[in-house]
Coordinates of C-alpha atoms in Angstrom, one line a residue:
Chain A
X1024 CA 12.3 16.4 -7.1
X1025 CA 8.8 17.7 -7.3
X1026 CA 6.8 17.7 -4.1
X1027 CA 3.1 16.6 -4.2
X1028 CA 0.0 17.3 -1.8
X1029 CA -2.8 14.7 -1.8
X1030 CA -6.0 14.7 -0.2
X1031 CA -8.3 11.0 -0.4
X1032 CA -11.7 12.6 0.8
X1033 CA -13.7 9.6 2.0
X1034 CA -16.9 9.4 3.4
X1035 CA -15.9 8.5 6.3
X1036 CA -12.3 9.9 6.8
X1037 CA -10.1 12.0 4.9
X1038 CA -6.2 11.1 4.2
X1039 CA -3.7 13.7 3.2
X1040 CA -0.6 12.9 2.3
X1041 CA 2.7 14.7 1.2
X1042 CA 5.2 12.6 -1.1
X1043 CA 8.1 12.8 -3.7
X1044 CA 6.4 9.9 -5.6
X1045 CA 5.0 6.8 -4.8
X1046 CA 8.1 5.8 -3.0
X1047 CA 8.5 8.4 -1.3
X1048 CA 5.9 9.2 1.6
X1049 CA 7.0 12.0 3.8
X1050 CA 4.0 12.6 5.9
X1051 CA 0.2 11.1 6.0
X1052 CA -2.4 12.4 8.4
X1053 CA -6.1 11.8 8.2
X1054 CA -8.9 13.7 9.3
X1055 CA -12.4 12.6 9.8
X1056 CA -15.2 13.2 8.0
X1057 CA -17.2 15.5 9.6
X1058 CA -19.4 18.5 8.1
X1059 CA -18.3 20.0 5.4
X1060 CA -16.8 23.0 6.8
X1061 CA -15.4 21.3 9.3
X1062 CA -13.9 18.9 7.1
X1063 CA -12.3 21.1 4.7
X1064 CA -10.6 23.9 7.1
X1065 CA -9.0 21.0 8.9
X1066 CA -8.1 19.7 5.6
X1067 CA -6.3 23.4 4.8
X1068 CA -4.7 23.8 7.9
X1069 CA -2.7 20.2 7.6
X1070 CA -2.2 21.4 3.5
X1071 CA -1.3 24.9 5.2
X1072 CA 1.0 23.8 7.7
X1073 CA 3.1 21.3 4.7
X1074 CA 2.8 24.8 2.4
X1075 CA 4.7 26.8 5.1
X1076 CA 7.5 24.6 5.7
X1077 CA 7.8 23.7 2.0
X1078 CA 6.3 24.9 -1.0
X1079 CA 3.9 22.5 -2.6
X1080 CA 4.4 22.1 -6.8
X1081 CA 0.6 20.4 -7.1
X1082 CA -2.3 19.2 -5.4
X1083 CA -4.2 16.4 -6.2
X1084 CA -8.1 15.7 -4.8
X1085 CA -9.7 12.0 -5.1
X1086 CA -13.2 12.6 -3.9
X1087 CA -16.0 10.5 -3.3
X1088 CA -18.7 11.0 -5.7
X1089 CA -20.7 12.0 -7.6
X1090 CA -18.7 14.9 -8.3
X1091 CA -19.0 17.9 -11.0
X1092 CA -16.1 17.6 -14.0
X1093 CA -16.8 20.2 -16.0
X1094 CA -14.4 22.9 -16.0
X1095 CA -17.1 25.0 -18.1
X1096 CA -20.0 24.2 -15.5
X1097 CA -20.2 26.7 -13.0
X1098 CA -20.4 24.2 -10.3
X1099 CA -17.0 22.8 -11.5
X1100 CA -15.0 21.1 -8.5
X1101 CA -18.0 20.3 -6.4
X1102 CA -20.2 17.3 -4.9
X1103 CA -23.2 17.2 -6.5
X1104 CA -26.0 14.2 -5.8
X1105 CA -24.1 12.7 -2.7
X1106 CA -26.6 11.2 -0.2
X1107 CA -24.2 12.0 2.5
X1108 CA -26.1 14.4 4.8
X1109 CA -24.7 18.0 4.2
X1110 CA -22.4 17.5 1.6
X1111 CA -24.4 17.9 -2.0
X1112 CA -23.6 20.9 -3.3
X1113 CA -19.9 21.1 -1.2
X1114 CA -17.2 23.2 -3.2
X1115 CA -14.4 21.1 -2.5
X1116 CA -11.7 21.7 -5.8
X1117 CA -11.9 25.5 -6.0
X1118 CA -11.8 26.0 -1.9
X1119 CA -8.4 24.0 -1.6
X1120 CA -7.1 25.9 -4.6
X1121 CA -8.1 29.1 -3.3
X1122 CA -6.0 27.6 -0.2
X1123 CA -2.8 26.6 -1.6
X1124 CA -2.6 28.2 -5.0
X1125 CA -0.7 25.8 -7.2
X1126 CA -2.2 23.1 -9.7
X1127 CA -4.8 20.8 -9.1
X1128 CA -5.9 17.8 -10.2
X1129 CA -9.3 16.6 -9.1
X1130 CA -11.4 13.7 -9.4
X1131 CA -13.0 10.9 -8.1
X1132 CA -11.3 8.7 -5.7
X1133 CA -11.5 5.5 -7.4
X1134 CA -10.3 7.3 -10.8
X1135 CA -7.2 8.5 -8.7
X1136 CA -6.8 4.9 -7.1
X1137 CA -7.1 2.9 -10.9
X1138 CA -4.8 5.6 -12.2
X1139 CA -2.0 4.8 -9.1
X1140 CA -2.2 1.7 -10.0
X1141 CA -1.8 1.6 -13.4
X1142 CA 1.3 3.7 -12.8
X1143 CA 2.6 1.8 -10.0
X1144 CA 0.3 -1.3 -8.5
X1145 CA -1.0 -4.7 -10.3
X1146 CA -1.6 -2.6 -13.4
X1147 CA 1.9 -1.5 -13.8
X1148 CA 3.0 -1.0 -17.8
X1149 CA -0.9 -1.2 -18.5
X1150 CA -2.8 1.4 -20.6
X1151 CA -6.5 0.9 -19.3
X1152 CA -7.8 -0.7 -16.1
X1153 CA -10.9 -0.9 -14.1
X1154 CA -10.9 -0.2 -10.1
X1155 CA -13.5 -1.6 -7.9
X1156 CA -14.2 -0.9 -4.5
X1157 CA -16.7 -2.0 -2.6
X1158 CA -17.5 -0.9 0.6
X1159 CA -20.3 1.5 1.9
X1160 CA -20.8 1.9 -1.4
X1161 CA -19.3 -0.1 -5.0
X1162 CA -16.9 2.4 -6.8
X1163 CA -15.5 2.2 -9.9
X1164 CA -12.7 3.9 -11.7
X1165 CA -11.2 3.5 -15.2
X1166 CA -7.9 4.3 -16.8
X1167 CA -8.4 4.3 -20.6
X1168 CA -5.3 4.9 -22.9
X1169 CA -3.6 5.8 -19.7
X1170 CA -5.8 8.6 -18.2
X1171 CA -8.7 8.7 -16.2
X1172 CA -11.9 8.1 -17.9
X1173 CA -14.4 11.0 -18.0
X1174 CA -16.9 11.9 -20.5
X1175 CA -20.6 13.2 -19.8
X1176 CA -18.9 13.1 -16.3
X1177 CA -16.9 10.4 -14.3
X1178 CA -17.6 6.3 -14.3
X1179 CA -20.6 4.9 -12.1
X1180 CA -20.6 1.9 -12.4
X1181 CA -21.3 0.9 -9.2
X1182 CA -25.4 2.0 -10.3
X1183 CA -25.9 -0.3 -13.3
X1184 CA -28.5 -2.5 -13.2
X1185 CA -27.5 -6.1 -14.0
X1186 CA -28.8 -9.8 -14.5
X1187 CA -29.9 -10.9 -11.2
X1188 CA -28.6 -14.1 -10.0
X1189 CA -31.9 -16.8 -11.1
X1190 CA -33.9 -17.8 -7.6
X1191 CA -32.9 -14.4 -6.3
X1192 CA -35.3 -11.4 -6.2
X1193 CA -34.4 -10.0 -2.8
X1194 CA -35.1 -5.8 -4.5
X1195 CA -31.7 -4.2 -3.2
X1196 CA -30.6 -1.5 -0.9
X1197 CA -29.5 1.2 -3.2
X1198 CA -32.3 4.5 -2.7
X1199 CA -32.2 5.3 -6.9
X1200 CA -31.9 1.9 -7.9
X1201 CA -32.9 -0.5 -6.0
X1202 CA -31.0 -3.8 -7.1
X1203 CA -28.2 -2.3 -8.8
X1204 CA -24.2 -3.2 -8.4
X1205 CA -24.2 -1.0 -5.4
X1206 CA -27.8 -2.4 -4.0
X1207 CA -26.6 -5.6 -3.9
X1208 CA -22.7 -5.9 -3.1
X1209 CA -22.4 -2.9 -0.7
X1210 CA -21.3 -3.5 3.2
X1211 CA -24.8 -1.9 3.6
X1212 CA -26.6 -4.3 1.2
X1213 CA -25.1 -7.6 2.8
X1214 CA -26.1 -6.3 6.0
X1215 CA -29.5 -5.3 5.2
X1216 CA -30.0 -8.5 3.3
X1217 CA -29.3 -10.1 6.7
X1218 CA -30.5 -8.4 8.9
X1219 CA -27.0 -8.1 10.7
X1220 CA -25.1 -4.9 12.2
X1221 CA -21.8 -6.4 11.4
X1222 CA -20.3 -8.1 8.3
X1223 CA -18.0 -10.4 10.1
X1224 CA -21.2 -12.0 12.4
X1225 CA -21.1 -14.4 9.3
X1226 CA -18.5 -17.5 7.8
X1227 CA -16.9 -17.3 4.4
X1228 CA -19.2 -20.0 3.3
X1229 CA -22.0 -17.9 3.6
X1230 CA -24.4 -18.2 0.6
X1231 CA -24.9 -14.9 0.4
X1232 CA -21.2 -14.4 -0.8
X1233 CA -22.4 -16.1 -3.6
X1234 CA -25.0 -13.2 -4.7
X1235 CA -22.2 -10.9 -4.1
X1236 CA -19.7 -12.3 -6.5
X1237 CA -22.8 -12.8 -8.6
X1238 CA -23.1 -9.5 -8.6
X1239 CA -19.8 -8.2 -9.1
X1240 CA -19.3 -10.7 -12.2
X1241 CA -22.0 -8.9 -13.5
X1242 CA -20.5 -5.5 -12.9
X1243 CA -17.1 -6.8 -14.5
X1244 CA -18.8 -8.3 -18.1
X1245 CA -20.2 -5.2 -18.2
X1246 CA -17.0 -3.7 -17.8
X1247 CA -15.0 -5.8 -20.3
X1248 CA -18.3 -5.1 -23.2
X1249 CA -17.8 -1.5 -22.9
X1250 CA -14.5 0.2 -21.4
X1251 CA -13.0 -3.3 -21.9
X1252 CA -9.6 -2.9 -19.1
X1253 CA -7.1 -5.3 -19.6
X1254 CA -7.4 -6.2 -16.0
X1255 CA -10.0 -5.4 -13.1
X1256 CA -8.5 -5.0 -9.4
X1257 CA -11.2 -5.2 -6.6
X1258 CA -10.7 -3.9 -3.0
X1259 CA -12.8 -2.3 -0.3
X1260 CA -13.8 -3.4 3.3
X1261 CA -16.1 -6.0 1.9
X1262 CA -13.7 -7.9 -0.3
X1263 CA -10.9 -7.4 2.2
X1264 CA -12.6 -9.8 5.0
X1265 CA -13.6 -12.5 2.1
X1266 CA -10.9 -12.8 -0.1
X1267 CA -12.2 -15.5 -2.2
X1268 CA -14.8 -13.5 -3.1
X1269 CA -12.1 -12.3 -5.8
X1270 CA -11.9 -15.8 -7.4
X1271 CA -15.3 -16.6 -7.2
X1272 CA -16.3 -13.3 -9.3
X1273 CA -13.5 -14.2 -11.8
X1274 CA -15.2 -17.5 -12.3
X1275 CA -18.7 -16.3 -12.9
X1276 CA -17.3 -13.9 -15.1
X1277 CA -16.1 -16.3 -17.3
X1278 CA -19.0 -18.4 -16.7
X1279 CA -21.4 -15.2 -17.8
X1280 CA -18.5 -14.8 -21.1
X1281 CA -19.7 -18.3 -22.0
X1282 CA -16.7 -17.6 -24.7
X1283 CA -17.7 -15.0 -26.5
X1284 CA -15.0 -12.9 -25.1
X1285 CA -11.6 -14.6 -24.2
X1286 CA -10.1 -13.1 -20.9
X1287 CA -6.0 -13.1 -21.1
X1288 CA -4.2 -16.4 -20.2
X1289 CA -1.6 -16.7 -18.0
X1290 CA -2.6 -14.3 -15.3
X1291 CA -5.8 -13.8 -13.0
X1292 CA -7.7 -11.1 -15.3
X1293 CA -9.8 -9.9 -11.7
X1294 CA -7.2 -9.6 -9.0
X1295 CA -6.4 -7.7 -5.8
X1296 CA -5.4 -4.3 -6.3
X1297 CA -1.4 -4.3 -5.8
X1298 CA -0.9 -0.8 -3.8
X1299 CA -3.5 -2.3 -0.8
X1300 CA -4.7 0.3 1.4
X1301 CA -2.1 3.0 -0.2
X1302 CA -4.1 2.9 -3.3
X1303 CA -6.3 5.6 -2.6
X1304 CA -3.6 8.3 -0.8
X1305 CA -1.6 7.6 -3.9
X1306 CA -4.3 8.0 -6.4
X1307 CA -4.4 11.4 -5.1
X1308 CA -0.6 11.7 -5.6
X1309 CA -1.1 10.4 -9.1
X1310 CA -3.7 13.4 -10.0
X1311 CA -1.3 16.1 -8.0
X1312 CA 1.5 14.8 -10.7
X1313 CA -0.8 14.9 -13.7
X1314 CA -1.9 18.4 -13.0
X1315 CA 1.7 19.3 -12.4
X1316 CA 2.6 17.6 -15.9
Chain B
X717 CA -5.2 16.9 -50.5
X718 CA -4.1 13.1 -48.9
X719 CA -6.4 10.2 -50.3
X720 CA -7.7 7.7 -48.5
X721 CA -9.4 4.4 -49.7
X722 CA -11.9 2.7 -46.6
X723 CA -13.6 -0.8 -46.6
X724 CA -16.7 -1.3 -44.5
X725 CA -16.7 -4.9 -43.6
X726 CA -20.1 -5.9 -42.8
X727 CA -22.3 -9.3 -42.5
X728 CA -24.4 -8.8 -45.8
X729 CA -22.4 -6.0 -47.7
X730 CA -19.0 -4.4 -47.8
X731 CA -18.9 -0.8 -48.9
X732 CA -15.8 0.1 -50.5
X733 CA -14.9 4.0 -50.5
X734 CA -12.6 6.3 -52.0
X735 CA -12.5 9.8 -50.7
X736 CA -10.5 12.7 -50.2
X737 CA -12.6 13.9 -47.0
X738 CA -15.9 13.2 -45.5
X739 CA -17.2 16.0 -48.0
X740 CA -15.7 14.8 -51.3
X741 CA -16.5 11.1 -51.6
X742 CA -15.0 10.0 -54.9
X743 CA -16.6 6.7 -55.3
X744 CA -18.2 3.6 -53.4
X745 CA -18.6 0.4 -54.7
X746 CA -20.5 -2.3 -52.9
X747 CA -19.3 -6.0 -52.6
X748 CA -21.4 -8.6 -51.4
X749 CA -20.1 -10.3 -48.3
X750 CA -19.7 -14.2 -49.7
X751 CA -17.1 -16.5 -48.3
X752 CA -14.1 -15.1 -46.8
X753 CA -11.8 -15.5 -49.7
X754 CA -13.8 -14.1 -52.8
X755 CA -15.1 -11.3 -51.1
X756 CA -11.1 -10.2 -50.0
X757 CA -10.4 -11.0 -53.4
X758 CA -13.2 -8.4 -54.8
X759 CA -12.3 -5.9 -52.3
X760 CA -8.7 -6.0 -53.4
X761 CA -9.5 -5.8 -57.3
X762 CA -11.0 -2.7 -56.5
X763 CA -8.3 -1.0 -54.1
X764 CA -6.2 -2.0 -56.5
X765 CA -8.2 -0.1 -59.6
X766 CA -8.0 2.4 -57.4
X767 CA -4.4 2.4 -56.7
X768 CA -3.6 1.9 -60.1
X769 CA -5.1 5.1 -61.2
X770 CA -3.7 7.3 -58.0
X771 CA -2.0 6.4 -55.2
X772 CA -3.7 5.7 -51.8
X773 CA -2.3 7.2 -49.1
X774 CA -4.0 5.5 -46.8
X775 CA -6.4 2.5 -46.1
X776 CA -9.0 2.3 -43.7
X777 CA -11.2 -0.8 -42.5
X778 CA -13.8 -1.1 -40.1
X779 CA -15.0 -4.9 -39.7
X780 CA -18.0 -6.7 -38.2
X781 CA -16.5 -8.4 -35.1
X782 CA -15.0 -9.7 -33.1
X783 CA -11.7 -8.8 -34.5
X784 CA -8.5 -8.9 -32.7
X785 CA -6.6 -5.4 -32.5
X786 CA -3.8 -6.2 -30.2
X787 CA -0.7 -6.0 -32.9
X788 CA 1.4 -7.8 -30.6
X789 CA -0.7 -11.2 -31.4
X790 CA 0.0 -13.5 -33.9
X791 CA -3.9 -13.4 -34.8
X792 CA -3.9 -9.7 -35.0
X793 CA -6.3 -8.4 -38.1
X794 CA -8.4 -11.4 -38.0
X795 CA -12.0 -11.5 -37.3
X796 CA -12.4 -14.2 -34.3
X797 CA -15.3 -15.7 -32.9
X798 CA -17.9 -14.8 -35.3
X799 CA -20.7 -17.2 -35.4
X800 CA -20.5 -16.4 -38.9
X801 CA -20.1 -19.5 -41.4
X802 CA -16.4 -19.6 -42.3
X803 CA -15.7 -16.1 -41.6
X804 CA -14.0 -17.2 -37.6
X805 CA -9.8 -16.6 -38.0
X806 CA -10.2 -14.5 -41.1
X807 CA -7.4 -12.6 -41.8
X808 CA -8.6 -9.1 -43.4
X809 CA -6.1 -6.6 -41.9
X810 CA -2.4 -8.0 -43.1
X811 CA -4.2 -9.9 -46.1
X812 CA -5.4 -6.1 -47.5
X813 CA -2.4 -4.2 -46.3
X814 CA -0.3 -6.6 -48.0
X815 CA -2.6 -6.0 -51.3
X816 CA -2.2 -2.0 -51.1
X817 CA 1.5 -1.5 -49.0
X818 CA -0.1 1.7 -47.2
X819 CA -0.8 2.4 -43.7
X820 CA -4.2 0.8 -42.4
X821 CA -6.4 1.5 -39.9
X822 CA -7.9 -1.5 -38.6
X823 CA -10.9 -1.4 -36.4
X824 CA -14.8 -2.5 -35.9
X825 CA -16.8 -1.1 -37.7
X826 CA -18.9 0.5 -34.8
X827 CA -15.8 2.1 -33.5
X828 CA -15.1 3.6 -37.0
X829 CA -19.2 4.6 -37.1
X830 CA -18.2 6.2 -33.9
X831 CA -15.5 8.3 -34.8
X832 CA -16.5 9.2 -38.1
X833 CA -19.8 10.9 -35.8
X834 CA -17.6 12.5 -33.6
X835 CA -15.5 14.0 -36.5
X836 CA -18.5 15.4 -38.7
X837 CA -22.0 14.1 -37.6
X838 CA -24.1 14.2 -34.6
X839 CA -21.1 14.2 -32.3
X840 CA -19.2 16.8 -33.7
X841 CA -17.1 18.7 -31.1
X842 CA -17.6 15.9 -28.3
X843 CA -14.3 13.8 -27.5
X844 CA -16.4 11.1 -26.7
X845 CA -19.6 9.4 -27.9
X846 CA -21.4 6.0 -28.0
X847 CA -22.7 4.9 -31.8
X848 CA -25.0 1.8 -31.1
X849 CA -26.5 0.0 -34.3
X850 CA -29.5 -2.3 -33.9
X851 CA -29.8 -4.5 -36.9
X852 CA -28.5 -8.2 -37.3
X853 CA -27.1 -7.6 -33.8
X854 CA -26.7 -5.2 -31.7
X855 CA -23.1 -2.9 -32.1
X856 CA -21.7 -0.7 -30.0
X857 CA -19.1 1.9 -30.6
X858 CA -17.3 4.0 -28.6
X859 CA -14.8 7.1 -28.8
X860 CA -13.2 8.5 -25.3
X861 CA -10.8 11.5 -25.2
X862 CA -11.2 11.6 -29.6
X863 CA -10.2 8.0 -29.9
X864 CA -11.8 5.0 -30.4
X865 CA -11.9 2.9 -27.3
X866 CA -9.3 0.0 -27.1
X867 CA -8.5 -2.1 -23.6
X868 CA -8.4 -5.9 -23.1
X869 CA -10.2 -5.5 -26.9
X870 CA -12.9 -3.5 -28.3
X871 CA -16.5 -3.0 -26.7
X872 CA -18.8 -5.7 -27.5
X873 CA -21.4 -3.8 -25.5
X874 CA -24.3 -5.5 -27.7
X875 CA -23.4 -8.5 -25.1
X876 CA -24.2 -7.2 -21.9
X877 CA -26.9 -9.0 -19.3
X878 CA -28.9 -6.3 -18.3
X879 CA -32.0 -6.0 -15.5
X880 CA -35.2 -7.4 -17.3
X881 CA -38.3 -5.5 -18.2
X882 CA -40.9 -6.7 -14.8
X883 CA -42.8 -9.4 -16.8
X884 CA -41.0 -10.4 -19.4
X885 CA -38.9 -13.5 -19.2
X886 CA -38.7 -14.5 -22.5
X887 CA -35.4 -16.2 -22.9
X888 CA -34.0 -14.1 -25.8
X889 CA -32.1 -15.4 -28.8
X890 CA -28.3 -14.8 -28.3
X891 CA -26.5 -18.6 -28.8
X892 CA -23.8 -17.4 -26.0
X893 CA -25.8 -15.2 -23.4
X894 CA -29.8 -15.6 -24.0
X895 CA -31.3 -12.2 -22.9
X896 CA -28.1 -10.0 -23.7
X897 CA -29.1 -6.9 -25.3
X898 CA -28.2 -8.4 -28.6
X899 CA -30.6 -11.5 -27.9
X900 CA -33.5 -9.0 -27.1
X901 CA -32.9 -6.2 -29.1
X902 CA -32.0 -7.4 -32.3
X903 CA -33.7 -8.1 -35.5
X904 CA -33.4 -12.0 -35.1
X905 CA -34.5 -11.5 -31.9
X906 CA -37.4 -9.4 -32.3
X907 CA -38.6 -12.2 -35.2
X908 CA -38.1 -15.0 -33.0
X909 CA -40.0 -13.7 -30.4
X910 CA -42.5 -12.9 -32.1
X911 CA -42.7 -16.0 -34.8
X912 CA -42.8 -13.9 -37.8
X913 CA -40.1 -13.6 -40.9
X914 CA -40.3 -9.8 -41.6
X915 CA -39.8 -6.6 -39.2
X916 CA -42.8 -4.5 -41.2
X917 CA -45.0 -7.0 -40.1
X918 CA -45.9 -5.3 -37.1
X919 CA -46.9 -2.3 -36.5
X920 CA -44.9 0.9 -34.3
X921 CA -47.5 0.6 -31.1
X922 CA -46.8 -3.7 -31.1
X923 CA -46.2 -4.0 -27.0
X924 CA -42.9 -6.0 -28.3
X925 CA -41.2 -2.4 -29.3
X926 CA -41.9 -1.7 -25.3
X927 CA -39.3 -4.5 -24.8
X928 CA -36.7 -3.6 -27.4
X929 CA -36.5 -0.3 -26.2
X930 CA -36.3 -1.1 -22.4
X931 CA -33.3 -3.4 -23.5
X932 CA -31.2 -0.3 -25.0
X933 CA -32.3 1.7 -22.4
X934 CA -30.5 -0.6 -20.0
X935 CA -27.6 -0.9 -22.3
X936 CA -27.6 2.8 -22.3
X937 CA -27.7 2.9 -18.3
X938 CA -24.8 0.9 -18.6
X939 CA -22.7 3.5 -20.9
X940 CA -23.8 6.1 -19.0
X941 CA -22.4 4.3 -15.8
X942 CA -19.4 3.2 -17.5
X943 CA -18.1 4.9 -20.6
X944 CA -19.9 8.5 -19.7
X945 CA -20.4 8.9 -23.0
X946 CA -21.5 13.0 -23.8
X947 CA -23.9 11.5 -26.1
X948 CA -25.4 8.0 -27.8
X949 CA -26.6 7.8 -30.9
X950 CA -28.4 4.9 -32.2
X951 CA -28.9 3.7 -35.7
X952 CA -29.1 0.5 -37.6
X953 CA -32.4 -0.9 -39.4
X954 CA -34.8 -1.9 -36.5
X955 CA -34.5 1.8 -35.2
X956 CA -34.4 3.3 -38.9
X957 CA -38.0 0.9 -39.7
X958 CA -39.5 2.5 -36.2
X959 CA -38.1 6.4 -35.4
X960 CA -40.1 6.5 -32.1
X961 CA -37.6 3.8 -30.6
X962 CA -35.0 6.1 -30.2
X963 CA -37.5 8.9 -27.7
X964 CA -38.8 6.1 -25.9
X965 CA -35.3 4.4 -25.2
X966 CA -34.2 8.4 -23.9
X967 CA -37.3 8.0 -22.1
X968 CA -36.8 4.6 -20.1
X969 CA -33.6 5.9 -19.5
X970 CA -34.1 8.8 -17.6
X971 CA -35.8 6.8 -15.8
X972 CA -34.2 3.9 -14.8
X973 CA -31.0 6.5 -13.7
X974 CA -33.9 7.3 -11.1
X975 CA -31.7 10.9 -10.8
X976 CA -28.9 9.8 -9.5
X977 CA -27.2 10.9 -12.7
X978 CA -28.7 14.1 -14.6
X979 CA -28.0 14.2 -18.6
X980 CA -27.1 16.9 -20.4
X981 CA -30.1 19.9 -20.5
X982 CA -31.1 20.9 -24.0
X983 CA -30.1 19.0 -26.3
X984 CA -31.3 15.0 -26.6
X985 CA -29.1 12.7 -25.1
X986 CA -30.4 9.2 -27.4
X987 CA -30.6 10.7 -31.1
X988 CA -30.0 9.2 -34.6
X989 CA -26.6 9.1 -36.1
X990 CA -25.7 12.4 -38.1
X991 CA -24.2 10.5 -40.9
X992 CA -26.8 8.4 -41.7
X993 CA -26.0 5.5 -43.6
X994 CA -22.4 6.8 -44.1
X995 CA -21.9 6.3 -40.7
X996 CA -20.3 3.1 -41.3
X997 CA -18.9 3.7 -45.1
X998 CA -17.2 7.3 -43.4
X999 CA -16.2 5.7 -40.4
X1000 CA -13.4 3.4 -43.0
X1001 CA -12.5 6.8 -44.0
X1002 CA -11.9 8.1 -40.1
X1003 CA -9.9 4.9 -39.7
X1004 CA -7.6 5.6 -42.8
X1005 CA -7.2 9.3 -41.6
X1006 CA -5.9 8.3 -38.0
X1007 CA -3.5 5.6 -39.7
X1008 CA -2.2 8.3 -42.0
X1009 CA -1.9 10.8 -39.3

């Protein structure tokens, strides 16, 4: 059996992981999110320390974004516009390579995350999917004929700019777009919005929940008009504290459809995503196995 | 040398082609699109000249939609929710197979546009690409990792609800969304606006042009964010009757991805299809290639 190294870099913490397969979880330890440098030699020392006592067949990175794609650029494997103080510009892919020497696979972690769980979460036996988290920010990854989706570079959806909900015109949080996806639905939006430090100083019947799901039904018939996935799972901090946020989006979605475009009967088409907090550690398992492929 | 017959489905016209490659075209005949059953029944007394004097290999057809392209449904190679009189359940796929006994390949016409560009026009070398054409409505097509894009359907990106240009609240002209892209962008929706019958009775500096090309610059946003297409080209006969539409849509969207995203140095990012108007008569070709393949 083939032994995989993950590493979910987050903006906030980091979580590597060693596994067999999704089933098999040997180790996870997670670092925080510090300074680059700081970051990434802790990072090699717990990928390092695995090495040593085992040799590693593949490594798989899931990075927050924006991240560079293109094996031909010669910033290839790096963070490029990140807002995150110190980290544009961070070679991440080609430092842990460097480290462990075996195959990587690198992308974002929301790619890694939608392709876990097409492989083994509520997308099982599907061939194209849409991930959402939203959290600090609103990510979005896409499997498309069972890969990850990449192109000019990786999805962003998160930064479209959408319908607003009619009556509303507060101008959104995000500092390129102002009310995009991400400007609007973020932790960080809500609580600007507010005025609050905290998301959970307000009830589940809050109206602003209902410019959230607005704007995450938004993001999602945009999503079904162009990648079309058979099914969109949404997670993150914000939508873990309000579940019914989920149904409500899935409702305005097919309210914004107005039958144009049929979603599949039977099943919720926007659900939870089935792998829960594990879907990020092993999205990064999920890249480590590709690259070993 | 395999030959391939294609049939390019559209709302007016159907082009019929016969073809050995993109560079030896054989013939084309034209069929005007009537009711549902006598245009199928002139499009099949012309395969079947065709067949009669050598065989086909294969057929290729690339439809106005929607369509439905999952072959697990009992619908599948049927046009479906066209608001077009009598043309909603069509079955073209199994009707025209059944006429010729060859493999087909069945898809929007967009998506064959699409790949037909990324096999010899405009997008040649790319894996991935965004054909949009903005005529009667507003088409998109996509190809991701060589293919054309499949999921829940096929992208219906015409359809998204996109931010609105400050000032402009006209309600738009779609009959399911209003102020989609379609319901701004499009012919129709250009004349309703602005009360007139004919697109060449304005000039290319009418303010309205300002509009329509904010509208695909949005719906270009939203590729960017979504698909990552390496490149979009746009076409169709509003943009064909006014060339400056296409640098002012690259334009608006530059800025509207406010740098968060950079596009690709050098080379224009919005440009006009390679093909021309055998985008969409090549693109039936593409299709039949793929389903011989």
């Amino acid at each position: 059996m083939p032994l995989y190294a993950g590493v979910e870099l987050g903006g906030t913490k980091c979580v590597c992981t060693l596994a067999r397969g999704h089933q098999e979880i040997l180790e996870q330890i997670t670092v925080p999110t510090t300074a680059p440098d700081e970051t990434l030699a802790a990072i090699e020392r717990v990928l390092l320390e695995w090495q040593d006592n085992e040799p590693v067949d593949a490594l798989g990175i899931g990075s927050f974004g924006p991240i560079d794609l293109d094996r031909d650029s010669s910033t290839y494997g790096r963070i490029t516009t990140t807002p995150k103080p110190g980290w544009a510009g961070t070679d991440v892919a080609m430092r842990l390579r460097r480290a462990l020497s075996v195959p990587i696979g690198f992308d974002t972690d929301v790619n890694g995350a939608a392709l876990a769980e097409a492989k083994w979460g509520a997308g099982q036996g599907l061939r194209d999917l849409a991930y959402v988290t939203v959290g600090t920010g609103v990510g979005v990854g896409l499997v498309g004929d069972g890969k990850p989706v990449h192109g000019l570079g990786h999805p962003e959806a998160g930064h479209i700019r959408i319908a607003r909900m009619p009556g509303d015109n507060w101008p959104g949080s995000c500092p390129f777009h102002g009310d995009c996806v991400e400007g609007l639905a973020s932790g960080p939006a809500i609580k600007a919005r507010l005025g609050v430090e905290h998301l959970h100083d307000f009830s589940s019947d809050h109206p602003v929940l209902e410019t959230v799901a607005w704007a995450l039904a938004q993001l999602c018939h945009a999503l079904v008009c162009t990648a079309a996935p058979s099914t969109i799972l949404i997670g993150g901090g914000v939508v873990t504290g309000q579940p019914h946020l989920i149904d409500r989006t899935g409702q305005l979605l097919v309210e914004s459809l107005a039958s144009y475009i049929s979603l599949p009967a039977g099943r919720p088409y926007v659900q939870a995503p089935g792998l829960g907090v594990q879907a990020g550690p092993l999205g990064s398992i999920a890249l480590a196995m590709e690259a070993a492929a």
